[in-house]
């Protein structure tokens, strides 16, 4: 039975009283992205496995250990997306979005799947907000995507995080770095874990992501990539930094940020929480991937982007005590007794809803007393009681549940009158907040 009544490990149900938090951070994200020219794209939750093997890289932890891969009934190998970039790049290529009107800017907010050990901020199903900018080589593009993320965080009143910046060079200068790295790790081959031994020949940079404490300790003393940047990559990195400084976006250089996915070239960055309870948690990360589109069979298209973990952004905001606007649960609850009152309540509720207000009335035939209890549980701001007397006098008492004050209101133009009361109250409360 437990299998039926318990969600799979590492997943989160977003319950009705918390979903507004997701809606808010996702809405602000997509709106911020739109101001930078990013329009939303939606792509399938699953893709051909090969896309991730080629795009993300077959020596990465994500591909080697964390993918949800299965054969569908047609015998195709299918994988639930472990991240957003590969599928979004595939869709843009497939639909000819990378042919002209470059740079092409797209954004997305959707779930991804990684089979990893669940812990705080790490889930098997998580939500990512990301942006991808295709066809933009100069440093201005890098600075702009970082500025977008910073602007988003600022719109959420998010503080206590840092931007860690690095450059991992181009395939040319990385060749020299990889040789040095290989030589360094070869000197420790007796201590490396099995997975990392396999990576030694093929892709020694991926040893830097290994979570085993022994490999991590060895990696700590390894050569750093920034010491091997070629002139062009160095100039590009300097250009990104000059622009970030000009835009007053604070960052720190961390030459150990190499990212865990294979497609990155040159600029890479991470947004890291600095809150004591979450210190070091990556809220998001991204960078340039100038070779990805070619790797997937397209034309050379220098591109870049980032992905944030929405659950991690929420963890950070909650820990910070940041304000997340909560929608009014119910502006007015119309309690009613008797058949005629029920009809009147239904009509009034519909009129209120047409005015854009949230209204509810009893639809299950409860006693007046339990209707009032229910209104209280809903958090209704006002209640209106309709019974025989109210129908006869065509007038009913509107009660402010927060202050306890009552006001008699004519039923004929109730929706209009209530809308006026409601919007005046909203204005007063907003003014009081800023006073
Ligand atoms: P990533 O660093 O693998 O990059 O993931 C981006 C963010 O997603 C992480 O920083 C983290 O906040 C969140 N995240 C990743 N895995 C999990 C998980 N298991 N549970 C909760 N949150 C998680 C990418 O995925 C790239 N596609 C980002 C990118 C876009 N680069 C360029 N464009």
Short mmCIF file of C-alpha atoms and ligand atoms in Angstrom, two decimals:
data_model
loop_
_atom_site.label_atom_id
_atom_site.label_comp_id
_atom_site.label_asym_id
_atom_site.label_seq_id
_atom_site.Cartn_x
_atom_site.Cartn_y
_atom_site.Cartn_z
CA UNK A 1 0.00 0.00 0.00
CA UNK A 2 2.84 2.40 0.80
CA UNK A 3 3.69 2.49 -2.91
CA UNK A 4 0.22 3.82 -3.66
CA UNK A 5 -0.01 6.36 -0.89
CA UNK A 6 3.56 7.69 -0.91
CA UNK A 7 5.16 9.80 -3.61
CA UNK A 8 8.40 8.42 -5.06
CA UNK A 9 11.57 9.39 -3.16
CA UNK A 10 13.03 12.76 -4.09
CA UNK A 11 9.79 14.23 -5.43
CA UNK A 12 7.75 17.08 -3.96
CA UNK A 13 4.01 17.57 -4.06
CA UNK A 14 3.28 21.27 -4.26
CA UNK A 15 0.17 21.63 -2.12
CA UNK A 16 -2.54 24.23 -2.78
CA UNK A 17 -1.49 26.52 0.07
CA UNK A 18 2.10 26.71 -1.23
CA UNK A 19 1.66 26.72 -5.00
CA UNK A 20 1.47 30.52 -5.06
CA UNK A 21 5.16 30.57 -4.13
CA UNK A 22 6.11 28.62 -7.25
CA UNK A 23 3.72 30.68 -9.37
CA UNK A 24 5.30 33.89 -8.08
CA UNK A 25 8.97 32.99 -8.58
CA UNK A 26 8.25 31.48 -12.00
CA UNK A 27 6.12 34.44 -13.11
CA UNK A 28 8.75 36.98 -12.04
CA UNK A 29 11.42 34.89 -13.79
CA UNK A 30 9.60 34.71 -17.11
CA UNK A 31 8.64 38.41 -16.92
CA UNK A 32 12.21 39.45 -16.17
CA UNK A 33 13.45 37.31 -19.07
CA UNK A 34 10.89 38.92 -21.37
CA UNK A 35 12.33 42.35 -20.56
CA UNK A 36 15.65 41.07 -21.90
CA UNK A 37 13.99 39.72 -25.05
CA UNK A 38 13.56 36.08 -23.97
CA UNK A 39 10.29 34.44 -25.01
CA UNK A 40 9.10 31.24 -23.38
CA UNK A 41 9.65 27.90 -25.11
CA UNK A 42 8.03 24.60 -24.06
CA UNK A 43 9.63 21.30 -25.01
CA UNK A 44 8.88 17.65 -24.21
CA UNK A 45 9.66 16.19 -20.84
CA UNK A 46 11.42 13.29 -22.58
CA UNK A 47 13.84 13.14 -25.48
CA UNK A 48 15.89 10.52 -27.28
CA UNK A 49 18.62 9.37 -24.87
CA UNK A 50 21.30 10.09 -27.45
CA UNK A 51 20.57 13.83 -27.28
CA UNK A 52 21.79 13.98 -23.68
CA UNK A 53 24.68 11.57 -24.28
CA UNK A 54 25.91 13.82 -27.08
CA UNK A 55 24.89 17.17 -25.65
CA UNK A 56 25.51 16.88 -21.91
CA UNK A 57 28.39 14.41 -22.39
CA UNK A 58 28.76 10.68 -21.73
CA UNK A 59 31.45 11.11 -19.06
CA UNK A 60 29.36 13.45 -16.88
CA UNK A 61 27.75 12.33 -13.61
CA UNK A 62 24.40 13.37 -15.06
CA UNK A 63 24.65 10.96 -18.01
CA UNK A 64 26.60 8.19 -16.30
CA UNK A 65 24.64 7.99 -13.06
CA UNK A 66 21.59 10.20 -12.92
CA UNK A 67 19.39 9.77 -15.98
CA UNK A 68 15.92 8.23 -15.94
CA UNK A 69 16.27 6.15 -19.09
CA UNK A 70 13.85 3.52 -20.36
CA UNK A 71 12.76 1.82 -23.56
CA UNK A 72 9.33 2.85 -24.79
CA UNK A 73 6.89 0.37 -26.28
CA UNK A 74 8.43 0.99 -29.71
CA UNK A 75 11.84 -0.07 -28.41
CA UNK A 76 13.36 3.46 -28.47
CA UNK A 77 15.69 4.56 -25.71
CA UNK A 78 14.01 7.53 -24.06
CA UNK A 79 15.27 9.75 -21.22
CA UNK A 80 13.41 12.16 -18.95
CA UNK A 81 15.22 15.49 -19.37
CA UNK A 82 17.90 15.87 -16.69
CA UNK A 83 18.34 19.56 -17.63
CA UNK A 84 16.89 22.11 -20.03
CA UNK A 85 19.59 23.19 -22.46
CA UNK A 86 19.91 20.11 -24.70
CA UNK A 87 16.17 19.76 -25.40
CA UNK A 88 15.75 23.49 -25.96
CA UNK A 89 18.73 23.54 -28.36
CA UNK A 90 17.28 20.52 -30.18
CA UNK A 91 13.88 22.22 -30.55
CA UNK A 92 15.41 25.48 -31.81
CA UNK A 93 17.44 23.55 -34.39
CA UNK A 94 14.51 21.38 -35.46
CA UNK A 95 12.23 24.37 -36.02
CA UNK A 96 14.78 26.49 -37.84
CA UNK A 97 15.02 29.13 -35.11
CA UNK A 98 18.78 29.38 -35.42
CA UNK A 99 18.88 30.32 -39.10
CA UNK A 100 18.23 34.05 -38.87
CA UNK A 101 17.18 36.76 -36.43
CA UNK A 102 20.09 35.86 -34.19
CA UNK A 103 20.60 36.14 -31.32
CA UNK A 104 17.61 33.93 -30.60
CA UNK A 105 16.61 34.26 -26.98
CA UNK A 106 14.38 31.72 -25.25
CA UNK A 107 13.35 31.08 -21.66
CA UNK A 108 11.68 28.20 -19.88
CA UNK A 109 10.40 27.03 -16.51
CA UNK A 110 9.80 23.30 -16.23
CA UNK A 111 10.59 20.12 -14.33
CA UNK A 112 13.75 18.03 -14.81
CA UNK A 113 14.71 14.60 -13.52
CA UNK A 114 17.95 13.33 -11.99
CA UNK A 115 18.40 10.08 -10.12
CA UNK A 116 20.58 11.39 -7.31
CA UNK A 117 20.65 10.95 -3.53
CA UNK A 118 17.89 13.25 -2.23
CA UNK A 119 18.89 15.83 0.39
CA UNK A 120 18.14 19.50 1.16
CA UNK A 121 17.84 21.22 -2.20
CA UNK A 122 18.51 18.07 -4.19
CA UNK A 123 15.56 16.18 -5.60
CA UNK A 124 14.87 13.58 -8.26
CA UNK A 125 12.26 15.83 -9.78
CA UNK A 126 13.13 19.53 -9.64
CA UNK A 127 12.00 22.67 -11.41
CA UNK A 128 14.37 24.78 -13.43
CA UNK A 129 14.04 28.26 -14.81
CA UNK A 130 16.49 28.86 -17.61
CA UNK A 131 17.37 31.14 -20.48
CA UNK A 132 19.30 30.30 -23.61
CA UNK A 133 20.75 32.83 -26.04
CA UNK A 134 21.81 31.35 -29.38
CA UNK A 135 24.12 33.10 -31.82
CA UNK A 136 25.97 35.63 -29.65
CA UNK A 137 29.75 35.40 -29.34
CA UNK A 138 30.99 38.66 -27.77
CA UNK A 139 31.42 39.22 -24.02
CA UNK A 140 28.40 41.57 -23.97
CA UNK A 141 26.15 38.50 -24.26
CA UNK A 142 27.78 36.83 -21.24
CA UNK A 143 27.46 39.99 -19.17
CA UNK A 144 23.82 40.38 -20.23
CA UNK A 145 22.70 36.90 -19.15
CA UNK A 146 24.43 37.34 -15.79
CA UNK A 147 22.75 40.75 -15.46
CA UNK A 148 19.39 39.08 -16.18
CA UNK A 149 19.87 36.63 -13.32
CA UNK A 150 21.00 39.44 -10.99
CA UNK A 151 17.95 41.50 -11.97
CA UNK A 152 15.69 38.54 -11.31
CA UNK A 153 17.16 38.01 -7.85
CA UNK A 154 16.80 41.68 -7.12
CA UNK A 155 13.12 41.62 -8.21
CA UNK A 156 12.61 38.87 -5.64
CA UNK A 157 14.41 41.02 -3.01
CA UNK A 158 16.92 38.22 -2.80
CA UNK A 159 20.19 38.98 -1.04
CA UNK A 160 22.95 36.89 0.57
CA UNK A 161 24.16 35.16 -2.55
CA UNK A 162 27.30 35.55 -4.63
CA UNK A 163 28.13 35.20 -8.29
CA UNK A 164 31.14 32.97 -8.86
CA UNK A 165 32.71 33.51 -12.25
CA UNK A 166 35.31 31.60 -14.22
CA UNK A 167 36.48 30.83 -17.75
CA UNK A 168 37.25 27.27 -18.81
CA UNK A 169 38.68 28.30 -22.18
CA UNK A 170 38.06 27.02 -25.69
CA UNK A 171 38.82 23.51 -27.02
CA UNK A 172 42.26 24.75 -28.14
CA UNK A 173 43.60 26.07 -24.83
CA UNK A 174 41.76 23.41 -22.90
CA UNK A 175 43.82 20.74 -24.67
CA UNK A 176 46.94 21.96 -22.85
CA UNK A 177 45.06 22.17 -19.55
CA UNK A 178 43.63 18.66 -19.96
CA UNK A 179 47.12 17.24 -20.55
CA UNK A 180 48.34 18.84 -17.32
CA UNK A 181 45.27 17.67 -15.46
CA UNK A 182 45.66 14.12 -16.79
CA UNK A 183 49.30 14.04 -15.73
CA UNK A 184 48.36 15.34 -12.27
CA UNK A 185 45.56 12.80 -11.70
CA UNK A 186 47.64 9.96 -13.21
CA UNK A 187 50.03 10.58 -10.30
CA UNK A 188 47.11 9.74 -7.96
CA UNK A 189 45.55 6.94 -10.02
CA UNK A 190 45.87 4.46 -7.15
CA UNK A 191 43.55 6.59 -4.99
CA UNK A 192 40.85 7.59 -7.53
CA UNK A 193 37.40 5.93 -7.52
CA UNK A 194 36.45 3.56 -10.36
CA UNK A 195 34.36 6.16 -12.23
CA UNK A 196 37.19 8.70 -12.11
CA UNK A 197 39.74 6.15 -13.30
CA UNK A 198 37.53 5.72 -16.36
CA UNK A 199 37.45 9.52 -16.80
CA UNK A 200 41.23 9.88 -16.58
CA UNK A 201 41.81 9.12 -20.27
CA UNK A 202 38.58 10.38 -21.77
CA UNK A 203 37.80 13.55 -19.81
CA UNK A 204 39.92 14.28 -16.72
CA UNK A 205 38.02 17.54 -16.10
CA UNK A 206 35.01 15.53 -14.96
CA UNK A 207 37.09 14.14 -12.06
CA UNK A 208 36.74 17.65 -10.61
CA UNK A 209 32.98 17.05 -10.10
CA UNK A 210 33.38 13.74 -8.23
CA UNK A 211 31.55 13.75 -4.91
CA UNK A 212 33.78 11.06 -3.33
CA UNK A 213 35.76 12.76 -0.52
CA UNK A 214 39.05 11.13 -1.63
CA UNK A 215 38.73 12.28 -5.27
CA UNK A 216 37.56 15.72 -4.09
CA UNK A 217 40.61 16.10 -1.82
CA UNK A 218 42.96 15.17 -4.69
CA UNK A 219 41.09 17.54 -7.05
CA UNK A 220 41.59 20.42 -4.63
CA UNK A 221 45.30 20.62 -5.41
CA UNK A 222 44.97 20.08 -9.18
CA UNK A 223 46.12 22.70 -11.76
CA UNK A 224 43.55 25.46 -12.38
CA UNK A 225 42.12 26.13 -15.81
CA UNK A 226 42.56 29.92 -15.75
CA UNK A 227 46.36 29.45 -15.83
CA UNK A 228 46.03 27.95 -19.32
CA UNK A 229 43.70 30.39 -21.14
CA UNK A 230 44.80 31.42 -24.64
CA UNK A 231 44.99 35.13 -25.59
CA UNK A 232 41.49 35.17 -27.16
CA UNK A 233 39.85 33.43 -24.22
CA UNK A 234 41.63 35.71 -21.79
CA UNK A 235 40.50 38.81 -23.71
CA UNK A 236 36.94 37.47 -23.75
CA UNK A 237 37.02 36.83 -19.99
CA UNK A 238 38.43 40.33 -19.36
CA UNK A 239 35.65 41.77 -21.54
CA UNK A 240 32.93 40.01 -19.53
CA UNK A 241 34.40 41.29 -16.28
CA UNK A 242 34.76 44.87 -17.54
CA UNK A 243 31.07 44.92 -18.46
CA UNK A 244 29.94 43.39 -15.18
CA UNK A 245 31.94 46.02 -13.34
CA UNK A 246 30.44 48.77 -15.50
CA UNK A 247 26.96 47.48 -14.62
CA UNK A 248 27.86 47.32 -10.90
CA UNK A 249 27.23 43.60 -10.70
CA UNK A 250 29.44 42.16 -7.97
CA UNK A 251 31.12 38.80 -8.61
CA UNK A 252 34.06 36.77 -7.37
CA UNK A 253 36.44 34.80 -9.55
CA UNK A 254 36.51 31.13 -8.59
CA UNK A 255 38.88 29.16 -10.84
CA UNK A 256 37.43 25.92 -9.39
CA UNK A 257 34.02 26.46 -11.02
CA UNK A 258 34.13 24.13 -14.02
CA UNK A 259 30.45 23.04 -14.13
CA UNK A 260 29.37 19.41 -14.36
CA UNK A 261 28.20 19.32 -17.98
CA UNK A 262 30.45 18.87 -21.02
CA UNK A 263 29.08 21.52 -23.34
CA UNK A 264 30.65 24.55 -21.63
CA UNK A 265 33.33 26.72 -23.20
CA UNK A 266 34.84 29.97 -21.92
CA UNK A 267 32.62 31.77 -19.38
CA UNK A 268 31.03 29.70 -16.63
CA UNK A 269 29.34 30.94 -13.48
CA UNK A 270 27.31 29.88 -10.49
CA UNK A 271 24.95 31.67 -8.12
CA UNK A 272 25.77 30.44 -4.64
CA UNK A 273 23.81 30.90 -1.42
CA UNK A 274 25.62 32.65 1.42
CA UNK A 275 22.94 32.07 4.05
CA UNK A 276 24.47 30.19 7.00
CA UNK A 277 22.05 27.26 6.69
CA UNK A 278 22.48 27.00 2.92
CA UNK A 279 26.09 28.18 2.51
CA UNK A 280 27.58 26.85 -0.70
CA UNK A 281 24.30 25.64 -2.20
CA UNK A 282 24.22 26.39 -5.95
CA UNK A 283 21.02 28.30 -6.67
CA UNK A 284 21.86 28.13 -10.34
CA UNK A 285 24.61 28.08 -12.87
CA UNK A 286 25.38 28.45 -16.50
CA UNK A 287 27.81 29.61 -19.08
CA UNK A 288 28.78 29.63 -22.70
CA UNK A 289 28.48 26.56 -24.93
CA UNK A 290 29.91 27.65 -28.26
CA UNK A 291 30.28 24.09 -29.60
CA UNK A 292 26.95 22.51 -28.60
CA UNK A 293 24.91 23.27 -31.71
CA UNK A 294 27.70 21.89 -33.93
CA UNK A 295 27.99 18.84 -31.68
CA UNK A 296 24.28 18.23 -32.31
CA UNK A 297 24.75 18.53 -36.09
CA UNK A 298 24.01 22.23 -36.66
CA UNK A 299 26.10 25.17 -37.84
CA UNK A 300 28.66 26.85 -35.59
CA UNK A 301 26.48 28.92 -33.23
CA UNK A 302 28.16 30.50 -30.21
CA UNK A 303 25.57 30.38 -27.44
CA UNK A 304 25.09 30.65 -23.70
CA UNK A 305 22.58 30.57 -20.90
CA UNK A 306 21.87 29.59 -17.33
CA UNK A 307 19.55 27.40 -15.30
CA UNK A 308 18.29 28.04 -11.78
CA UNK A 309 16.81 25.57 -9.35
CA UNK A 310 13.39 26.96 -8.44
CA UNK A 311 13.14 24.82 -5.27
CA UNK A 312 16.55 26.13 -4.18
CA UNK A 313 15.57 29.73 -4.91
CA UNK A 314 12.48 29.16 -2.74
CA UNK A 315 14.53 27.54 0.03
CA UNK A 316 16.79 30.58 -0.01
CA UNK A 317 13.89 33.09 -0.04
CA UNK A 318 12.10 31.34 2.82
CA UNK A 319 15.28 31.15 4.88
CA UNK A 320 15.86 34.83 4.18
CA UNK A 321 12.28 35.65 5.22
CA UNK A 322 11.77 37.44 1.90
CA UNK A 323 8.29 38.66 1.06
CA UNK A 324 6.38 36.34 -1.27
CA UNK A 325 3.00 37.92 -2.10
CA UNK A 326 0.17 35.62 -1.15
CA UNK A 327 -3.06 35.87 -3.10
CA UNK A 328 -6.16 36.79 -1.07
CA UNK A 329 -7.73 33.37 -0.40
CA UNK A 330 -11.34 34.54 -0.52
CA UNK A 331 -12.56 38.13 -0.60
CA UNK A 332 -16.09 37.32 0.49
CA UNK A 333 -17.90 34.20 1.63
CA UNK A 334 -21.66 34.24 1.19
CA UNK A 335 -23.33 32.09 3.81
CA UNK A 336 -26.92 31.19 2.95
CA UNK A 337 -29.94 29.41 4.39
CA UNK A 338 -32.93 28.28 2.37
CA UNK A 339 -33.44 27.61 -1.35
CA UNK A 340 -34.08 31.21 -2.37
CA UNK A 341 -31.03 32.40 -0.45
CA UNK A 342 -28.93 29.80 -2.23
CA UNK A 343 -30.02 31.14 -5.63
CA UNK A 344 -29.31 34.70 -4.50
CA UNK A 345 -25.86 33.64 -3.20
CA UNK A 346 -25.01 31.95 -6.48
CA UNK A 347 -26.00 35.07 -8.43
CA UNK A 348 -24.06 37.42 -6.14
CA UNK A 349 -20.97 35.21 -6.22
CA UNK A 350 -21.00 35.19 -10.02
CA UNK A 351 -21.40 38.98 -10.16
CA UNK A 352 -18.44 39.40 -7.81
CA UNK A 353 -16.31 37.00 -9.85
CA UNK A 354 -17.15 38.99 -13.00
CA UNK A 355 -15.71 42.01 -11.17
CA UNK A 356 -12.49 40.01 -10.76
CA UNK A 357 -13.03 39.26 -7.07
CA UNK A 358 -12.76 35.88 -5.37
CA UNK A 359 -16.10 34.86 -3.91
CA UNK A 360 -17.43 31.62 -2.52
CA UNK A 361 -20.77 30.46 -1.19
CA UNK A 362 -22.02 27.29 0.43
CA UNK A 363 -22.52 24.59 -2.20
CA UNK A 364 -22.87 21.60 0.12
CA UNK A 365 -25.93 22.52 2.21
CA UNK A 366 -24.24 23.04 5.58
CA UNK A 367 -25.81 24.73 8.62
CA UNK A 368 -25.10 28.47 8.96
CA UNK A 369 -22.82 27.76 11.91
CA UNK A 370 -20.62 25.35 9.99
CA UNK A 371 -20.63 27.65 6.96
CA UNK A 372 -19.11 30.36 9.15
CA UNK A 373 -16.52 27.90 10.47
CA UNK A 374 -15.64 26.97 6.90
CA UNK A 375 -15.37 30.67 5.92
CA UNK A 376 -12.95 31.10 8.80
CA UNK A 377 -10.84 28.13 7.67
CA UNK A 378 -10.74 29.52 4.13
CA UNK A 379 -9.44 32.78 5.52
CA UNK A 380 -12.33 34.74 3.97
CA UNK A 381 -11.81 38.47 4.52
CA UNK A 382 -15.54 39.30 4.51
CA UNK A 383 -18.69 37.29 5.08
CA UNK A 384 -22.24 38.02 4.04
CA UNK A 385 -25.18 36.10 5.52
CA UNK A 386 -28.29 35.57 3.42
CA UNK A 387 -31.49 34.24 5.04
CA UNK A 388 -35.22 34.90 4.82
CA UNK A 389 -34.99 38.31 6.50
CA UNK A 390 -32.22 39.54 4.21
CA UNK A 391 -34.18 38.44 1.15
CA UNK A 392 -37.26 40.31 2.39
CA UNK A 393 -35.46 43.54 3.28
CA UNK A 394 -33.12 43.19 0.23
CA UNK A 395 -30.33 44.19 2.54
CA UNK A 396 -27.59 42.09 4.23
CA UNK A 397 -24.77 42.61 6.71
CA UNK A 398 -21.23 42.49 5.39
CA UNK A 399 -18.78 41.55 8.13
CA UNK A 400 -15.08 42.34 8.01
CA UNK A 401 -13.61 39.20 9.57
CA UNK A 402 -10.36 40.94 10.48
CA UNK A 403 -11.86 43.92 12.36
CA UNK A 404 -15.26 42.48 13.26
CA UNK A 405 -17.06 45.58 11.93
CA UNK A 406 -20.39 45.14 10.14
CA UNK A 407 -22.04 47.23 7.44
CA UNK A 408 -25.53 46.84 5.96
CA UNK A 409 -25.45 46.69 2.16
CA UNK A 410 -28.31 46.64 -0.35
CA UNK A 411 -28.40 43.43 -2.35
CA UNK A 412 -29.36 45.11 -5.65
CA UNK A 413 -25.95 46.64 -6.35
CA UNK A 414 -23.99 44.49 -3.93
CA UNK A 415 -21.22 43.51 -6.36
CA UNK A 416 -20.48 47.14 -7.29
CA UNK A 417 -20.61 48.34 -3.70
CA UNK A 418 -18.43 45.50 -2.52
CA UNK A 419 -15.90 46.09 -5.32
CA UNK A 420 -15.60 49.72 -4.19
CA UNK A 421 -15.10 48.67 -0.56
CA UNK A 422 -12.58 46.05 -1.59
CA UNK A 423 -10.43 48.26 -3.80
CA UNK A 424 -10.49 51.13 -1.28
CA UNK A 425 -9.33 48.70 1.40
CA UNK A 426 -6.54 47.37 -0.83
CA UNK A 427 -5.37 50.94 -1.48
CA UNK A 428 -5.45 51.83 2.24
CA UNK A 429 -3.51 48.68 3.15
CA UNK A 430 -0.93 49.37 0.48
CA UNK A 431 -0.50 52.97 1.70
CA UNK A 432 -0.18 51.75 5.29
CA UNK A 433 2.54 49.32 4.21
CA UNK A 434 4.61 52.11 2.66
CA UNK A 435 3.94 54.63 5.46
P1 LIG B 1 23.08 22.63 -13.55
O1 LIG B 1 24.10 23.37 -12.76
O2 LIG B 1 23.29 21.17 -13.71
O3 LIG B 1 23.04 23.31 -14.98
O4 LIG B 1 21.65 22.87 -12.96
C1 LIG B 1 21.19 24.19 -12.79
C2 LIG B 1 20.59 24.38 -11.41
O5 LIG B 1 19.49 23.49 -11.27
C3 LIG B 1 21.51 24.01 -10.25
O6 LIG B 1 22.36 25.08 -9.91
C4 LIG B 1 20.50 23.75 -9.15
O7 LIG B 1 20.07 24.95 -8.56
C5 LIG B 1 19.35 23.12 -9.92
N1 LIG B 1 19.43 21.65 -9.80
C6 LIG B 1 20.17 20.79 -10.52
N2 LIG B 1 19.97 19.53 -10.11
C7 LIG B 1 19.08 19.60 -9.11
C8 LIG B 1 18.44 18.61 -8.27
N3 LIG B 1 18.70 17.31 -8.38
N4 LIG B 1 17.56 19.05 -7.35
C9 LIG B 1 17.29 20.36 -7.20
N5 LIG B 1 17.85 21.32 -7.97
C10 LIG B 1 18.73 20.94 -8.91
C11 LIG B 1 22.18 22.97 -15.97
O8 LIG B 1 21.29 22.17 -15.84
C12 LIG B 1 22.36 23.75 -17.22
N6 LIG B 1 21.37 23.29 -18.21
C13 LIG B 1 22.22 25.24 -16.99
C14 LIG B 1 22.46 26.02 -18.23
C15 LIG B 1 21.52 26.55 -19.05
N7 LIG B 1 23.65 26.27 -18.77
C16 LIG B 1 23.48 26.96 -19.88
N8 LIG B 1 22.20 27.12 -20.08
#
